[in-house]
Amino acid sequence: MAPLELRLLATPKAAPELRHHLREHDFDVRLCATELLTNVIDHLGEGTPVTVRVRAAAHRRTRVEVTDPDPHALPVVLSAAGTAESGRGLALVARLAACWGVVREADRKTVWCELPEPEQRAGTGE
């Protein structure tokens, strides 16, 4: 698939728009991209400008990146309580992705994850 780069404002309406742009990708790619976008909304606020990139990566993986303008607010995987209404997004990304991380620059950060192709996930017992 062709690489995607989408600039948008992090708002609740942006999530379905992002999923629409990723409709040719599998569910896990759409889910992780949406969760990374939602993380920006939750921790930096609605209306934060973001750039979302989705492209092929090494080892037959798909790389999802979400760049925002705050290099200081770093994501943390939380252990959400069973009744909590939030706090599971990054834990879900960490569970689905082969790897994930953060690249900090002077004026922005990029949170990224790499997801195995669907056929690589089949038969893993997960």
PDB file of C-alpha atoms in Angstrom:
ATOM      1  CA  MET A   1       0.000   0.000   0.000  1.00  0.00           C
ATOM      2  CA  ALA A   2       1.028   3.550  -0.628  1.00  0.00           C
ATOM      3  CA  PRO A   3       2.378   5.520   2.329  1.00  0.00           C
ATOM      4  CA  LEU A   4      -0.105   7.875   3.972  1.00  0.00           C
ATOM      5  CA  GLU A   5       0.654  11.250   5.544  1.00  0.00           C
ATOM      6  CA  LEU A   6      -2.283  13.126   7.003  1.00  0.00           C
ATOM      7  CA  ARG A   7      -2.180  16.473   8.823  1.00  0.00           C
ATOM      8  CA  LEU A   8      -5.165  17.145  11.049  1.00  0.00           C
ATOM      9  CA  LEU A   9      -6.306  18.579  14.338  1.00  0.00           C
ATOM     10  CA  ALA A  10      -6.629  16.054  17.153  1.00  0.00           C
ATOM     11  CA  THR A  11     -10.359  16.098  17.827  1.00  0.00           C
ATOM     12  CA  PRO A  12     -12.915  13.343  18.438  1.00  0.00           C
ATOM     13  CA  LYS A  13     -14.197  13.863  14.869  1.00  0.00           C
ATOM     14  CA  ALA A  14     -10.696  13.212  13.531  1.00  0.00           C
ATOM     15  CA  ALA A  15     -10.724   9.569  14.697  1.00  0.00           C
ATOM     16  CA  PRO A  16     -13.379   8.341  12.236  1.00  0.00           C
ATOM     17  CA  GLU A  17     -11.778  10.474   9.503  1.00  0.00           C
ATOM     18  CA  LEU A  18      -8.452   8.773  10.184  1.00  0.00           C
ATOM     19  CA  ARG A  19     -10.050   5.310  10.145  1.00  0.00           C
ATOM     20  CA  HIS A  20     -11.647   6.184   6.797  1.00  0.00           C
ATOM     21  CA  HIS A  21      -8.257   7.099   5.321  1.00  0.00           C
ATOM     22  CA  LEU A  22      -6.878   3.784   6.628  1.00  0.00           C
ATOM     23  CA  ARG A  23      -9.783   1.636   5.392  1.00  0.00           C
ATOM     24  CA  GLU A  24      -7.459  -0.475   3.216  1.00  0.00           C
ATOM     25  CA  HIS A  25      -5.356  -1.380   6.250  1.00  0.00           C
ATOM     26  CA  ASP A  26      -6.273  -4.109   8.700  1.00  0.00           C
ATOM     27  CA  PHE A  27      -8.149  -3.570  11.946  1.00  0.00           C
ATOM     28  CA  ASP A  28      -5.038  -3.506  14.177  1.00  0.00           C
ATOM     29  CA  VAL A  29      -3.424  -0.719  12.122  1.00  0.00           C
ATOM     30  CA  ARG A  30      -6.624   1.352  12.248  1.00  0.00           C
ATOM     31  CA  LEU A  31      -7.017   0.693  15.981  1.00  0.00           C
ATOM     32  CA  CYS A  32      -3.436   1.636  16.890  1.00  0.00           C
ATOM     33  CA  ALA A  33      -3.510   4.790  14.751  1.00  0.00           C
ATOM     34  CA  THR A  34      -6.753   5.849  16.414  1.00  0.00           C
ATOM     35  CA  GLU A  35      -5.409   5.094  19.900  1.00  0.00           C
ATOM     36  CA  LEU A  36      -2.260   7.166  19.289  1.00  0.00           C
ATOM     37  CA  LEU A  37      -4.422  10.033  18.030  1.00  0.00           C
ATOM     38  CA  THR A  38      -6.743   9.734  21.037  1.00  0.00           C
ATOM     39  CA  ASN A  39      -3.714   9.856  23.333  1.00  0.00           C
ATOM     40  CA  VAL A  40      -2.894  13.305  21.945  1.00  0.00           C
ATOM     41  CA  ILE A  41      -6.469  14.478  22.558  1.00  0.00           C
ATOM     42  CA  ASP A  42      -6.449  13.141  26.123  1.00  0.00           C
ATOM     43  CA  HIS A  43      -3.032  14.459  27.149  1.00  0.00           C
ATOM     44  CA  LEU A  44      -2.434  17.589  25.049  1.00  0.00           C
ATOM     45  CA  GLY A  45      -6.005  18.678  24.375  1.00  0.00           C
ATOM     46  CA  GLU A  46      -8.478  18.940  21.555  1.00  0.00           C
ATOM     47  CA  GLY A  47      -7.303  20.877  18.551  1.00  0.00           C
ATOM     48  CA  THR A  48      -3.627  19.942  18.842  1.00  0.00           C
ATOM     49  CA  PRO A  49      -2.147  19.756  15.337  1.00  0.00           C
ATOM     50  CA  VAL A  50      -0.820  16.299  14.487  1.00  0.00           C
ATOM     51  CA  THR A  51       0.695  14.502  11.541  1.00  0.00           C
ATOM     52  CA  VAL A  52      -0.193  10.843  11.096  1.00  0.00           C
ATOM     53  CA  ARG A  53       2.001   8.672   8.902  1.00  0.00           C
ATOM     54  CA  VAL A  54       1.434   5.041   7.962  1.00  0.00           C
ATOM     55  CA  ARG A  55       3.940   3.202   5.800  1.00  0.00           C
ATOM     56  CA  ALA A  56       5.615  -0.116   5.212  1.00  0.00           C
ATOM     57  CA  ALA A  57       8.525  -0.911   7.517  1.00  0.00           C
ATOM     58  CA  ALA A  58      11.199  -3.593   7.646  1.00  0.00           C
ATOM     59  CA  HIS A  59      10.344  -7.219   8.449  1.00  0.00           C
ATOM     60  CA  ARG A  60       6.928  -7.030   6.740  1.00  0.00           C
ATOM     61  CA  ARG A  61       5.558  -4.617   9.318  1.00  0.00           C
ATOM     62  CA  THR A  62       3.375  -1.536   9.072  1.00  0.00           C
ATOM     63  CA  ARG A  63       4.676   1.539  10.880  1.00  0.00           C
ATOM     64  CA  VAL A  64       2.207   4.031  12.375  1.00  0.00           C
ATOM     65  CA  GLU A  65       3.518   7.415  13.545  1.00  0.00           C
ATOM     66  CA  VAL A  66       1.702  10.305  15.212  1.00  0.00           C
ATOM     67  CA  THR A  67       3.688  13.529  15.573  1.00  0.00           C
ATOM     68  CA  ASP A  68       2.565  16.348  17.878  1.00  0.00           C
ATOM     69  CA  PRO A  69       4.172  19.673  18.900  1.00  0.00           C
ATOM     70  CA  ASP A  70       4.945  18.812  22.551  1.00  0.00           C
ATOM     71  CA  PRO A  71       8.320  17.106  23.031  1.00  0.00           C
ATOM     72  CA  HIS A  72       7.907  17.022  26.814  1.00  0.00           C
ATOM     73  CA  ALA A  73       4.615  15.148  27.358  1.00  0.00           C
ATOM     74  CA  LEU A  74       5.803  11.569  26.970  1.00  0.00           C
ATOM     75  CA  PRO A  75       3.413   8.625  26.760  1.00  0.00           C
ATOM     76  CA  VAL A  76       3.276   6.111  29.590  1.00  0.00           C
ATOM     77  CA  VAL A  77       1.660   2.683  29.554  1.00  0.00           C
ATOM     78  CA  LEU A  78      -0.847   2.640  32.395  1.00  0.00           C
ATOM     79  CA  SER A  79      -2.416  -0.265  34.188  1.00  0.00           C
ATOM     80  CA  ALA A  80      -6.080   0.711  34.096  1.00  0.00           C
ATOM     81  CA  ALA A  81      -8.439  -0.595  36.760  1.00  0.00           C
ATOM     82  CA  GLY A  82     -11.123  -2.996  35.558  1.00  0.00           C
ATOM     83  CA  THR A  83     -13.830  -0.351  35.891  1.00  0.00           C
ATOM     84  CA  ALA A  84     -11.785   2.579  34.541  1.00  0.00           C
ATOM     85  CA  GLU A  85     -13.216   4.263  31.461  1.00  0.00           C
ATOM     86  CA  SER A  86      -9.807   5.234  30.090  1.00  0.00           C
ATOM     87  CA  GLY A  87      -6.126   4.409  30.376  1.00  0.00           C
ATOM     88  CA  ARG A  88      -5.972   1.335  28.150  1.00  0.00           C
ATOM     89  CA  GLY A  89      -5.012   2.873  24.798  1.00  0.00           C
ATOM     90  CA  LEU A  90      -1.244   2.724  24.975  1.00  0.00           C
ATOM     91  CA  ALA A  91      -1.354  -0.653  26.742  1.00  0.00           C
ATOM     92  CA  LEU A  92      -3.393  -1.923  23.800  1.00  0.00           C
ATOM     93  CA  VAL A  93      -0.890  -0.491  21.317  1.00  0.00           C
ATOM     94  CA  ALA A  94       1.975  -2.105  23.245  1.00  0.00           C
ATOM     95  CA  ARG A  95       0.163  -5.447  23.193  1.00  0.00           C
ATOM     96  CA  LEU A  96      -0.637  -5.407  19.470  1.00  0.00           C
ATOM     97  CA  ALA A  97       2.614  -3.916  18.178  1.00  0.00           C
ATOM     98  CA  ALA A  98       5.855  -5.783  17.610  1.00  0.00           C
ATOM     99  CA  CYS A  99       7.553  -2.670  19.005  1.00  0.00           C
ATOM    100  CA  TRP A 100       6.762   0.950  19.804  1.00  0.00           C
ATOM    101  CA  GLY A 101       8.550   4.033  21.017  1.00  0.00           C
ATOM    102  CA  VAL A 102       8.992   7.793  20.986  1.00  0.00           C
ATOM    103  CA  VAL A 103      11.313  10.024  18.980  1.00  0.00           C
ATOM    104  CA  ARG A 104      11.830  13.430  20.612  1.00  0.00           C
ATOM    105  CA  GLU A 105      12.997  16.483  18.732  1.00  0.00           C
ATOM    106  CA  ALA A 106      13.400  20.051  19.946  1.00  0.00           C
ATOM    107  CA  ASP A 107       9.906  21.147  18.944  1.00  0.00           C
ATOM    108  CA  ARG A 108       7.911  17.903  18.636  1.00  0.00           C
ATOM    109  CA  LYS A 109       7.704  14.218  19.361  1.00  0.00           C
ATOM    110  CA  THR A 110       6.617  11.234  17.332  1.00  0.00           C
ATOM    111  CA  VAL A 111       5.002   8.235  18.978  1.00  0.00           C
ATOM    112  CA  TRP A 112       5.279   5.219  16.714  1.00  0.00           C
ATOM    113  CA  CYS A 113       4.497   1.539  16.592  1.00  0.00           C
ATOM    114  CA  GLU A 114       5.184  -1.271  14.154  1.00  0.00           C
ATOM    115  CA  LEU A 115       2.584  -3.941  13.574  1.00  0.00           C
ATOM    116  CA  PRO A 116       3.257  -7.313  11.976  1.00  0.00           C
ATOM    117  CA  GLU A 117       1.320  -8.114   8.835  1.00  0.00           C
ATOM    118  CA  PRO A 118      -1.874 -10.088   9.606  1.00  0.00           C
ATOM    119  CA  GLU A 119      -0.454 -13.372   8.343  1.00  0.00           C
ATOM    120  CA  GLN A 120       2.475 -12.994  10.763  1.00  0.00           C
ATOM    121  CA  ARG A 121       0.037 -12.688  13.663  1.00  0.00           C
ATOM    122  CA  ALA A 122      -1.935 -15.788  12.701  1.00  0.00           C
ATOM    123  CA  GLY A 123      -1.158 -18.817  14.808  1.00  0.00           C
ATOM    124  CA  THR A 124       0.640 -16.923  17.557  1.00  0.00           C
ATOM    125  CA  GLY A 125      -1.966 -17.844  20.131  1.00  0.00           C
ATOM    126  CA  GLU A 126      -2.921 -14.211  20.677  1.00  0.00           C
TER     127      GLU A 126
END
